[in-house]
GROMACS .gro file of C-alpha atoms in nm:
model
  139
    1ALA     CA    1  -0.449  -0.583  -0.989
    2VAL     CA    2  -0.384  -0.422  -0.656
    3VAL     CA    3  -0.032  -0.347  -0.539
    4VAL     CA    4  -0.020  -0.331  -0.159
    5VAL     CA    5   0.270  -0.211   0.056
    6ARG     CA    6   0.325  -0.106   0.411
    7HIS     CA    7   0.445   0.250   0.462
    8ALA     CA    8   0.821   0.304   0.459
    9GLU     CA    9   1.040   0.352   0.767
   10LYS     CA   10   0.938   0.636   0.996
   11VAL     CA   11   1.144   0.873   1.209
   12ASP     CA   12   0.989   0.771   1.541
   13GLU     CA   13   0.696   0.599   1.711
   14SER     CA   14   0.478   0.908   1.747
   15THR     CA   15   0.119   0.904   1.623
   16ASP     CA   16   0.181   1.060   1.280
   17PRO     CA   17   0.557   1.069   1.208
   18LEU     CA   18   0.740   1.165   0.893
   19LEU     CA   19   0.952   0.916   0.702
   20SER     CA   20   1.316   0.872   0.800
   21ALA     CA   21   1.597   0.912   0.543
   22VAL     CA   22   1.584   0.534   0.493
   23GLY     CA   23   1.207   0.559   0.448
   24ILE     CA   24   1.241   0.833   0.187
   25ALA     CA   25   1.488   0.615  -0.002
   26ARG     CA   26   1.244   0.322   0.018
   27ALA     CA   27   0.961   0.542  -0.113
   28GLU     CA   28   1.178   0.627  -0.413
   29ALA     CA   29   1.257   0.256  -0.455
   30LEU     CA   30   0.883   0.187  -0.460
   31GLN     CA   31   0.842   0.417  -0.760
   32ARG     CA   32   1.122   0.232  -0.941
   33ALA     CA   33   0.968  -0.106  -0.851
   34VAL     CA   34   0.626  -0.015  -0.995
   35LYS     CA   35   0.747   0.212  -1.275
   36SER     CA   36   0.626  -0.020  -1.551
   37LEU     CA   37   0.277  -0.061  -1.400
   38ASP     CA   38  -0.003   0.161  -1.527
   39ILE     CA   39  -0.125   0.266  -1.182
   40LYS     CA   40  -0.451   0.460  -1.207
   41ALA     CA   41  -0.516   0.533  -0.838
   42VAL     CA   42  -0.331   0.540  -0.508
   43TYR     CA   43  -0.510   0.466  -0.180
   44VAL     CA   44  -0.354   0.578   0.148
   45THR     CA   45  -0.468   0.619   0.507
   46GLN     CA   46  -0.509   0.941   0.700
   47PHE     CA   47  -0.152   0.914   0.831
   48GLN     CA   48   0.116   1.110   0.645
   49ARG     CA   49   0.364   0.823   0.641
   50THR     CA   50   0.139   0.641   0.393
   51TRP     CA   51   0.105   0.923   0.143
   52LEU     CA   52   0.473   1.013   0.184
   53THR     CA   53   0.556   0.653   0.091
   54ALA     CA   54   0.345   0.691  -0.222
   55ASP     CA   55   0.466   1.043  -0.303
   56ALA     CA   56   0.710   0.950  -0.583
   57VAL     CA   57   0.447   0.725  -0.743
   58LEU     CA   58   0.188   1.003  -0.718
   59LYS     CA   59   0.420   1.263  -0.870
   60ALA     CA   60   0.534   1.036  -1.154
   61ARG     CA   61   0.171   0.982  -1.256
   62ALA     CA   62   0.024   1.320  -1.161
   63LEU     CA   63  -0.223   1.150  -0.926
   64THR     CA   64  -0.387   1.274  -0.607
   65PRO     CA   65  -0.400   1.022  -0.322
   66ILE     CA   66  -0.734   0.881  -0.215
   67LYS     CA   67  -0.722   0.912   0.164
   68LEU     CA   68  -0.939   0.670   0.361
   69PRO     CA   69  -0.952   0.583   0.733
   70ALA     CA   70  -0.720   0.302   0.836
   71ASP     CA   71  -0.983   0.132   1.050
   72ASN     CA   72  -1.201  -0.026   0.777
   73MET     CA   73  -1.004  -0.219   0.515
   74ALA     CA   74  -1.314  -0.403   0.392
   75ALA     CA   75  -1.463  -0.067   0.288
   76VAL     CA   76  -1.136   0.029   0.118
   77ALA     CA   77  -1.138  -0.296  -0.080
   78GLU     CA   78  -1.501  -0.243  -0.182
   79ARG     CA   79  -1.427   0.112  -0.296
   80MET     CA   80  -1.131  -0.010  -0.504
   81LYS     CA   81  -1.348  -0.275  -0.668
   82ALA     CA   82  -1.626  -0.025  -0.739
   83GLU     CA   83  -1.414   0.264  -0.864
   84HIS     CA   84  -1.128   0.077  -1.034
   85PRO     CA   85  -1.254  -0.270  -1.125
   86ASN     CA   86  -1.017  -0.317  -1.420
   87ASP     CA   87  -0.731  -0.088  -1.318
   88VAL     CA   88  -0.400  -0.134  -1.143
   89VAL     CA   89  -0.408   0.052  -0.812
   90LEU     CA   90  -0.161   0.101  -0.528
   91ALA     CA   91  -0.259   0.086  -0.162
   92VAL     CA   92  -0.022   0.194   0.116
   93GLY     CA   93  -0.113   0.077   0.463
   94HIS     CA   94   0.037  -0.027   0.794
   95SER     CA   95   0.171  -0.349   0.946
   96ASN     CA   96  -0.170  -0.416   1.102
   97THR     CA   97  -0.395  -0.296   0.816
   98THR     CA   98  -0.214  -0.445   0.517
   99PRO     CA   99  -0.301  -0.807   0.610
  100LYS     CA  100  -0.665  -0.702   0.661
  101LEU     CA  101  -0.674  -0.538   0.320
  102LEU     CA  102  -0.521  -0.844   0.155
  103LYS     CA  103  -0.789  -1.061   0.316
  104ALA     CA  104  -1.063  -0.821   0.202
  105LEU     CA  105  -0.923  -0.847  -0.152
  106GLY     CA  106  -0.969  -1.224  -0.147
  107VAL     CA  107  -0.629  -1.350  -0.033
  108THR     CA  108  -0.681  -1.669   0.166
  109GLU     CA  109  -0.335  -1.724   0.311
  110SER     CA  110  -0.249  -1.570   0.646
  111ILE     CA  111  -0.013  -1.273   0.616
  112GLU     CA  112   0.183  -1.125   0.903
  113ILE     CA  113   0.415  -0.825   0.885
  114ALA     CA  114   0.672  -0.774   1.158
  115HIS     CA  115   0.697  -0.435   1.327
  116ASP     CA  116   1.039  -0.375   1.166
  117GLU     CA  117   0.951  -0.517   0.821
  118TYR     CA  118   0.904  -0.255   0.548
  119ASP     CA  119   1.008  -0.419   0.221
  120ASN     CA  120   0.705  -0.631   0.129
  121LEU     CA  121   0.537  -0.563  -0.203
  122PHE     CA  122   0.218  -0.762  -0.251
  123ILE     CA  123   0.046  -0.791  -0.587
  124VAL     CA  124  -0.310  -0.919  -0.571
  125ILE     CA  125  -0.481  -1.048  -0.883
  126PRO     CA  126  -0.853  -1.079  -0.806
  127SER     CA  127  -1.053  -1.376  -0.933
  128SER     CA  128  -1.425  -1.401  -0.991
  129THR     CA  129  -1.414  -1.781  -0.960
  130GLY     CA  130  -1.205  -1.839  -0.648
  131PRO     CA  131  -0.942  -1.692  -0.420
  132ALA     CA  132  -0.722  -1.411  -0.541
  133THR     CA  133  -0.371  -1.483  -0.662
  134LEU     CA  134  -0.102  -1.330  -0.442
  135LEU     CA  135   0.255  -1.249  -0.536
  136ARG     CA  136   0.475  -1.149  -0.243
  137LEU     CA  137   0.789  -0.966  -0.349
  138ARG     CA  138   1.053  -0.753  -0.177
  139TYR     CA  139   1.168  -0.407  -0.279
   0.00000   0.00000   0.00000
């Protein structure tokens, strides 16, 4: 399974901002939301807001983030499938990259994330015989 979230709230609209206090709290909430999942890898983009969102998850599992460019979600999905075909992994993206990653993972429904929407938690269950199963939760 692949757990996919958008990064948490950021301090400003600069190119590579830190998380705000609300964003830090959301990052901690993410760890609580996925605590029972046996996450084996965490994929983030080159922007610090993604790995800061995953930081509590990374620390709880003693993992190092796998940083990949945000501009090729199909390649990210292929790498996940190749390196972690039977594992639970977490991917932290952006409002514009998360829908692309979901599509690359086999989700057929159209997903949009508003600019001010940070609480989506998507769980994708891949299928070898058809479209992936998608659970859309809030955290």
